[in-house]
Short mmCIF file of C-alpha atoms in Angstrom, two decimals:
data_model
loop_
_atom_site.label_atom_id
_atom_site.label_comp_id
_atom_site.label_asym_id
_atom_site.label_seq_id
_atom_site.Cartn_x
_atom_site.Cartn_y
_atom_site.Cartn_z
CA MET A 62 -9.83 -6.79 18.42
CA ALA A 63 -12.73 -4.71 17.52
CA THR A 64 -13.84 -2.30 20.02
CA PRO A 65 -17.07 -3.24 21.55
CA PHE A 66 -19.95 -1.13 20.97
CA PRO A 67 -23.55 -0.41 22.27
CA PRO A 68 -26.58 -1.78 20.82
CA PRO A 69 -28.36 0.43 18.12
CA ALA A 70 -29.74 3.69 19.39
CA THR A 71 -33.02 2.67 17.86
CA ASP A 72 -35.90 1.13 19.56
CA GLY A 73 -38.26 -1.56 17.98
CA ALA A 74 -40.59 0.95 16.48
CA HIS A 75 -37.71 2.19 13.95
CA ARG A 76 -36.88 -1.64 13.20
CA GLY A 77 -37.83 -1.87 9.29
CA ALA A 78 -39.44 1.54 9.38
CA PHE A 79 -37.79 2.36 6.21
CA HIS A 80 -39.26 -0.50 4.68
CA ARG A 81 -42.49 0.26 5.83
CA ARG A 82 -42.34 3.89 4.79
CA MET A 83 -41.26 2.64 1.17
CA ALA A 84 -43.99 0.34 1.14
CA TRP A 85 -46.60 3.32 2.25
CA LEU A 86 -45.01 5.69 -0.45
CA PHE A 87 -45.41 3.33 -3.59
CA GLY A 88 -48.47 2.02 -2.37
CA MET A 89 -50.06 5.68 -2.10
CA GLN A 90 -48.51 6.26 -5.43
CA THR A 91 -50.05 3.34 -6.77
CA VAL A 92 -53.56 4.22 -5.62
CA ALA A 93 -53.01 7.98 -6.88
CA VAL A 94 -52.23 6.82 -10.29
CA ALA A 95 -54.91 4.37 -10.33
CA GLY A 96 -57.41 7.04 -9.69
CA LEU A 97 -56.10 9.61 -12.14
CA CYS A 98 -56.46 6.79 -14.65
CA ALA A 99 -60.07 6.03 -13.92
CA LEU A 100 -60.81 9.99 -13.91
CA GLY A 101 -59.10 10.04 -17.27
CA VAL A 102 -61.22 6.98 -18.51
CA THR A 103 -64.68 8.38 -17.13
CA HIS A 104 -63.72 11.73 -18.97
CA VAL A 105 -63.90 13.54 -15.62
CA LEU A 106 -60.51 15.27 -16.13
CA PRO A 107 -59.21 15.59 -19.60
CA ALA A 108 -55.96 13.39 -20.60
CA SER A 109 -53.56 16.15 -20.68
CA ALA A 110 -54.53 16.82 -17.07
CA VAL A 111 -54.06 13.22 -16.04
CA LEU A 112 -50.85 13.00 -17.59
CA GLY A 113 -49.76 16.21 -15.93
CA LEU A 114 -51.12 14.97 -12.37
CA ILE A 115 -49.26 11.47 -12.98
CA VAL A 116 -45.92 13.58 -13.35
CA VAL A 117 -46.48 15.29 -10.08
CA VAL A 118 -47.47 12.47 -8.24
CA GLY A 119 -44.21 10.55 -9.73
CA ALA A 120 -41.95 13.64 -8.97
CA THR A 121 -43.56 13.98 -5.45
CA ALA A 122 -42.89 10.17 -4.66
CA TRP A 123 -39.26 10.45 -6.00
CA LEU A 124 -38.51 13.36 -3.70
CA ILE A 125 -39.98 11.58 -0.71
CA ALA A 126 -37.87 8.48 -1.63
CA ARG A 127 -34.64 10.60 -2.05
CA ARG A 128 -35.31 11.94 1.46
CA GLN A 129 -35.95 8.62 2.86
CA TRP A 130 -32.46 7.48 1.17
CA ARG A 131 -30.58 10.49 2.75
CA GLN A 132 -29.32 8.31 5.93
CA VAL A 133 -27.86 5.76 3.38
CA ARG A 134 -26.06 8.27 1.33
CA ARG A 135 -24.52 9.92 4.64
CA LEU A 136 -23.64 6.36 5.74
CA ALA A 137 -21.87 5.92 2.05
CA SER A 138 -20.11 9.41 2.47
CA ALA A 139 -18.72 8.15 5.88
CA VAL A 140 -17.36 5.02 4.43
CA ARG A 141 -15.84 6.63 1.45
CA THR A 142 -13.72 9.26 3.82
CA TRP A 143 -12.78 6.73 6.12
CA ASP A 144 -9.14 6.44 7.03
CA GLU A 145 -8.07 2.69 7.42
CA ARG A 146 -5.73 3.73 10.13
CA LYS A 147 -8.64 4.74 12.26
CA ALA A 148 -12.11 3.20 13.07
CA ASP A 149 -13.83 6.39 13.35
CA LEU A 150 -16.73 6.67 11.26
CA GLY A 151 -17.76 10.01 12.61
CA GLU A 152 -21.62 10.15 13.40
CA TRP A 153 -21.97 6.86 12.09
CA THR A 154 -19.58 5.27 15.16
CA PRO A 155 -21.85 3.23 17.62
CA GLY A 156 -23.27 5.19 20.35
CA HIS A 157 -23.29 8.42 18.50
CA LEU A 158 -25.90 7.30 15.58
CA PRO A 159 -28.57 9.58 14.79
CA ARG A 160 -31.41 9.66 17.10
CA ARG A 161 -34.04 8.35 14.53
CA ALA A 162 -31.66 6.20 12.66
CA ASP A 163 -33.33 3.19 10.95
CA ALA A 164 -32.48 0.03 12.65
CA ASP A 165 -31.54 -1.66 9.23
CA VAL A 166 -28.94 1.29 8.73
CA ALA A 167 -27.83 1.25 12.28
CA VAL A 168 -26.85 -2.65 11.82
CA LEU A 169 -25.18 -1.83 8.85
CA ALA A 170 -23.23 0.82 10.32
CA GLU A 171 -22.12 -1.15 13.22
CA GLY A 172 -20.99 -3.94 11.11
CA LEU A 173 -18.74 -1.43 9.14
CA TYR A 174 -17.57 -0.27 12.51
CA SER A 175 -16.26 -3.63 13.67
CA PHE A 176 -14.86 -4.36 10.27
CA ALA A 177 -13.13 -0.86 10.38
CA SER A 178 -11.93 -1.57 13.79
CA ARG A 179 -10.32 -4.85 13.19
CA ILE A 180 -8.57 -3.24 9.97
CA ALA A 181 -7.20 -0.33 12.11
CA GLY A 182 -6.11 -2.77 14.83
CA TYR A 183 -4.26 -5.04 12.41
CA ASN A 184 -2.51 -2.31 10.88
CA GLN A 185 -1.45 -0.77 14.29
CA ARG A 186 -0.25 -4.18 15.37
CA GLU A 187 1.89 -4.67 12.13
CA ARG A 188 3.28 -1.13 12.63
CA ASN A 189 4.32 -1.73 16.11
CA PHE A 190 5.65 -5.36 15.41
CA THR A 191 7.87 -4.04 12.63
CA ARG A 192 8.92 -1.10 14.42
CA ASP A 193 9.86 -2.77 17.55
CA ALA A 194 11.72 -5.51 15.87
CA SER A 195 13.43 -3.49 13.73
CA HIS A 196 14.94 -1.47 16.58
CA GLU A 197 15.59 -4.52 18.63
CA LEU A 198 17.83 -5.79 15.67
CA ARG A 199 19.73 -2.69 15.34
CA SER A 200 21.87 -2.99 18.49
CA PRO A 201 23.09 -6.63 17.96
CA LEU A 202 24.05 -5.76 14.29
CA THR A 203 26.12 -3.02 15.17
CA VAL A 204 28.03 -5.21 17.88
CA ILE A 205 28.57 -7.99 15.19
CA LYS A 206 29.76 -5.46 12.77
CA MET A 207 32.21 -3.92 15.01
CA SER A 208 33.53 -7.40 15.69
CA ALA A 209 33.90 -8.41 12.40
CA ASP A 210 35.95 -5.34 11.67
CA MET A 211 38.23 -5.90 14.65
CA LEU A 212 38.51 -9.80 13.67
CA ALA A 213 39.57 -8.64 10.14
CA ASP A 214 42.38 -6.45 11.50
CA GLU A 215 43.57 -9.36 13.60
CA PRO A 216 47.16 -10.17 11.79
CA THR A 217 47.06 -13.95 13.06
CA LEU A 218 43.96 -14.69 11.66
CA GLY A 219 44.24 -17.45 8.80
CA GLU A 220 42.85 -17.68 5.32
CA PHE A 221 39.97 -19.58 6.51
CA GLY A 222 39.03 -16.95 9.23
CA GLN A 223 39.23 -14.15 6.73
CA ARG A 224 36.87 -15.92 4.50
CA SER A 225 34.64 -16.35 7.48
CA VAL A 226 34.69 -12.68 8.66
CA GLN A 227 33.85 -11.65 5.22
CA ARG A 228 30.81 -13.91 5.04
CA ILE A 229 29.91 -12.25 8.66
CA LYS A 230 30.39 -8.98 7.02
CA ARG A 231 28.37 -9.68 3.91
CA ALA A 232 25.51 -11.17 6.16
CA THR A 233 25.46 -8.14 8.51
CA ARG A 234 25.26 -5.74 5.58
CA GLU A 235 22.23 -7.62 4.03
CA MET A 236 20.44 -7.60 7.44
CA GLU A 237 21.03 -3.98 7.76
CA ALA A 238 19.59 -3.25 4.39
CA LEU A 239 16.53 -5.39 5.69
CA VAL A 240 16.34 -3.65 8.91
CA GLU A 241 16.39 -0.43 7.10
CA ALA A 242 13.50 -1.18 4.48
CA LEU A 243 11.32 -2.53 7.49
CA LEU A 244 11.87 0.66 9.57
CA ILE A 245 10.72 2.65 6.41
CA LEU A 246 7.63 0.49 6.05
CA ALA A 247 6.83 0.96 9.57
CA ARG A 248 6.38 4.54 9.74
CA GLU A 249 2.95 5.92 10.02
CA SER A 250 3.95 9.09 7.89
CA ASP A 251 6.98 10.31 5.91
CA LYS A 252 8.07 12.15 9.10
CA GLY A 253 11.85 11.84 9.96
CA LEU A 254 12.85 10.92 6.40
CA THR A 255 15.15 13.68 5.09
CA GLU A 256 14.02 14.90 1.58
CA GLU A 257 16.28 16.79 -0.85
CA ASP A 258 16.94 16.89 -4.48
CA PHE A 259 19.28 13.89 -5.56
CA VAL A 260 20.67 12.51 -8.72
CA VAL A 261 19.45 8.75 -8.97
CA ASN A 262 22.48 7.75 -10.94
CA ASP A 263 24.93 8.85 -7.90
CA VAL A 264 23.06 7.19 -5.38
CA LEU A 265 22.96 3.96 -7.58
CA GLU A 266 26.67 4.07 -7.98
CA ARG A 267 27.09 4.10 -4.19
CA GLU A 268 24.87 1.07 -3.74
CA LEU A 269 26.52 -0.84 -6.60
CA ARG A 270 29.65 -0.44 -4.48
CA ASP A 271 28.37 -2.25 -1.48
CA VAL A 272 26.31 -4.87 -3.81
CA ARG A 273 29.66 -5.99 -5.48
CA GLU A 274 31.13 -6.52 -1.99
CA LEU A 275 28.22 -9.23 -1.57
CA LEU A 276 28.81 -10.85 -4.88
CA GLU A 277 32.72 -11.32 -4.29
CA GLY A 278 33.67 -14.79 -5.52
CA ARG A 279 30.36 -15.51 -7.20
CA PRO A 280 30.33 -15.78 -11.22
CA VAL A 281 27.98 -12.68 -11.20
CA THR A 282 28.90 -9.15 -12.46
CA LEU A 283 27.10 -5.87 -12.12
CA ARG A 284 26.49 -3.40 -14.88
CA LEU A 285 25.20 0.09 -14.69
CA ASP A 286 24.22 1.60 -18.03
CA GLU A 287 23.19 5.64 -17.75
CA PRO A 288 21.51 6.51 -20.95
CA ALA A 289 20.02 9.03 -19.10
CA ARG A 290 20.43 11.05 -15.74
CA PHE A 291 17.71 12.70 -13.89
CA ALA A 292 16.99 13.87 -10.26
CA LEU A 293 14.31 13.17 -7.73
CA HIS A 294 12.82 15.25 -5.11
CA GLY A 295 12.60 12.89 -2.05
CA SER A 296 14.38 10.69 0.35
CA PRO A 297 17.53 9.22 -1.14
CA ARG A 298 17.49 6.58 1.76
CA VAL A 299 14.30 5.19 0.52
CA PHE A 300 15.28 5.30 -3.00
CA ALA A 301 18.55 3.38 -2.27
CA VAL A 302 16.71 0.90 -0.23
CA LEU A 303 14.23 0.09 -2.87
CA CYS A 304 16.94 -0.30 -5.64
CA TRP A 305 18.67 -2.33 -2.81
CA GLN A 306 15.89 -4.86 -2.92
CA LEU A 307 15.68 -5.39 -6.68
CA ILE A 308 19.26 -5.69 -6.95
CA ARG A 309 19.54 -8.33 -4.34
CA ASN A 310 16.52 -10.29 -5.59
CA ALA A 311 18.26 -10.42 -9.15
CA CYS A 312 21.52 -11.47 -7.27
CA GLN A 313 19.58 -14.11 -5.46
CA GLN A 314 17.79 -15.37 -9.10
CA ALA A 315 21.28 -15.15 -11.25
CA GLU A 316 23.91 -18.14 -10.38
CA GLU A 317 25.91 -16.19 -13.10
CA GLY A 318 25.99 -13.74 -15.84
CA THR A 319 25.55 -10.05 -15.80
CA ILE A 320 22.94 -8.03 -13.93
CA VAL A 321 22.24 -4.70 -15.79
CA ILE A 322 20.99 -1.71 -14.08
CA THR A 323 19.77 0.87 -16.25
CA VAL A 324 18.87 4.61 -15.94
CA LEU A 325 16.14 5.58 -18.15
CA PRO A 326 14.24 9.07 -18.65
CA GLY A 327 12.23 8.88 -15.15
CA ALA A 328 12.80 5.02 -14.70
CA VAL A 329 15.36 2.58 -13.57
CA THR A 330 15.31 -1.00 -14.77
CA VAL A 331 17.16 -4.09 -13.30
CA ALA A 332 17.44 -6.77 -15.61
CA ASN A 333 19.19 -10.33 -14.79
CA LYS A 334 18.78 -13.65 -17.13
CA VAL A 335 17.94 -16.92 -15.22
CA THR A 336 18.92 -20.20 -16.92
CA PRO A 337 15.85 -22.68 -16.97
CA GLY A 338 16.30 -26.02 -15.35
CA PRO A 339 14.35 -28.68 -13.33
CA ASP A 340 16.24 -27.87 -10.49
CA LYS A 341 15.69 -24.08 -10.44
CA VAL A 342 13.92 -22.45 -8.08
CA ASP A 343 11.78 -19.49 -8.60
CA ARG A 344 13.35 -16.83 -5.87
CA HIS A 345 10.66 -14.19 -6.38
CA GLY A 346 10.27 -13.69 -2.52
CA PHE A 347 10.75 -11.38 0.37
CA GLU A 348 12.91 -8.80 -1.50
CA LEU A 349 10.14 -8.29 -4.17
CA ALA A 350 7.53 -8.25 -1.50
CA ILE A 351 9.39 -5.56 0.36
CA ALA A 352 10.17 -3.11 -2.82
CA GLN A 353 6.53 -3.52 -3.85
CA ARG A 354 5.47 -2.10 -0.41
CA ILE A 355 7.96 0.61 -0.86
CA SER A 356 6.79 1.49 -4.24
CA GLU A 357 3.19 1.78 -3.38
CA ARG A 358 3.92 3.75 -0.29
CA PHE A 359 5.78 6.25 -2.11
CA ALA A 360 4.00 6.07 -5.39
CA TRP A 361 7.06 5.03 -7.44
CA PRO A 362 4.95 2.34 -9.60
CA LEU A 363 6.94 -0.99 -9.68
CA GLU A 364 6.48 -3.45 -12.84
CA LEU A 365 7.72 -6.89 -13.25
CA GLN A 366 8.38 -8.48 -16.49
CA THR A 367 9.59 -12.11 -17.86
CA ARG A 368 10.72 -12.31 -21.32
CA ASP A 369 10.51 -15.20 -23.60
CA ASP A 370 14.36 -15.43 -23.32
CA HIS A 371 13.94 -16.01 -19.40
CA GLN A 372 14.98 -12.57 -18.79
CA HIS A 373 13.53 -10.88 -15.79
CA ILE A 374 13.02 -7.05 -15.73
CA ALA A 375 11.86 -4.90 -12.69
CA ARG A 376 10.87 -1.58 -13.69
CA ILE A 377 10.53 1.42 -11.16
CA ARG A 378 8.67 4.40 -12.71
CA PHE A 379 9.04 7.79 -11.17
CA PRO A 380 6.24 10.12 -12.11
CA GLN A 381 7.84 13.36 -11.43
CA PRO A 382 11.42 13.34 -12.61
CA LEU A 383 13.65 16.27 -12.36
CA PRO A 384 16.77 17.49 -14.57
CA ALA A 385 20.05 16.25 -12.80
CA SER A 386 21.19 19.98 -12.80
CA VAL A 387 18.68 20.87 -10.14
CA ALA A 388 20.76 18.72 -7.69
#
């Protein structure tokens, strides 16, 4: 909810004062130019003097108008430097307006402050909800994971029970990845994320081992092509979560065939082919939405492409790749 604010710090005398000053300024300029033209026509002043004085009058009017426009420029500067996580507009925050601020400018400042307050409040509520929900989910997930591991070691468990346990473990792993992604997005800054130099190829190999377990029993295979090797300086955890979301989205789309993960110089692509049909559902959804948010947050551009042969390609570009030897 927007923070309530007091009425403008301008009285009725200032209401519309900007318009009155502009009208007075341009009225006086018109009278001055008309008078100079009359003096030139009656040969009281030479034409060169008339032209020179008209230029002086125009320059003076421009300087005065520029001075009157200063409040609007300062307000625009406050909006330009505004942080969307805060509602603070500096001196243009209601209750702190300049004493002689024009009422129209004050109304504009109040509208901007109300908008900024709603945006800041929305962002804060979103971060709080995501953070709290993610933390609350971690405890039951840990219990489910431990219980599934204990059941899997039970010697009297039949084949059907083993399959059920494996499904529980796969669902738990997917939920853990989702919670991890939500926690990353809930962070207001990068604090708490370990940054280091890491080779992207090594992180991908570890992630693919987990994904292959999720694909057990499905006619879908994963292939890692590595025509290049490079490193990044950042959080390997964030990189892993981003790639996991893209790979899982490809697994959701592909009912059969091969999903190819390719490491290119400064980029990683995830490609899968979808067989078209009247009963096929486009599963571009939650995973891609999370991946897009992470890519925007950490300035790793994500590009999505669909080719004529119904091949879907997701490409992540890394603006500052490092040689693999640094890691």
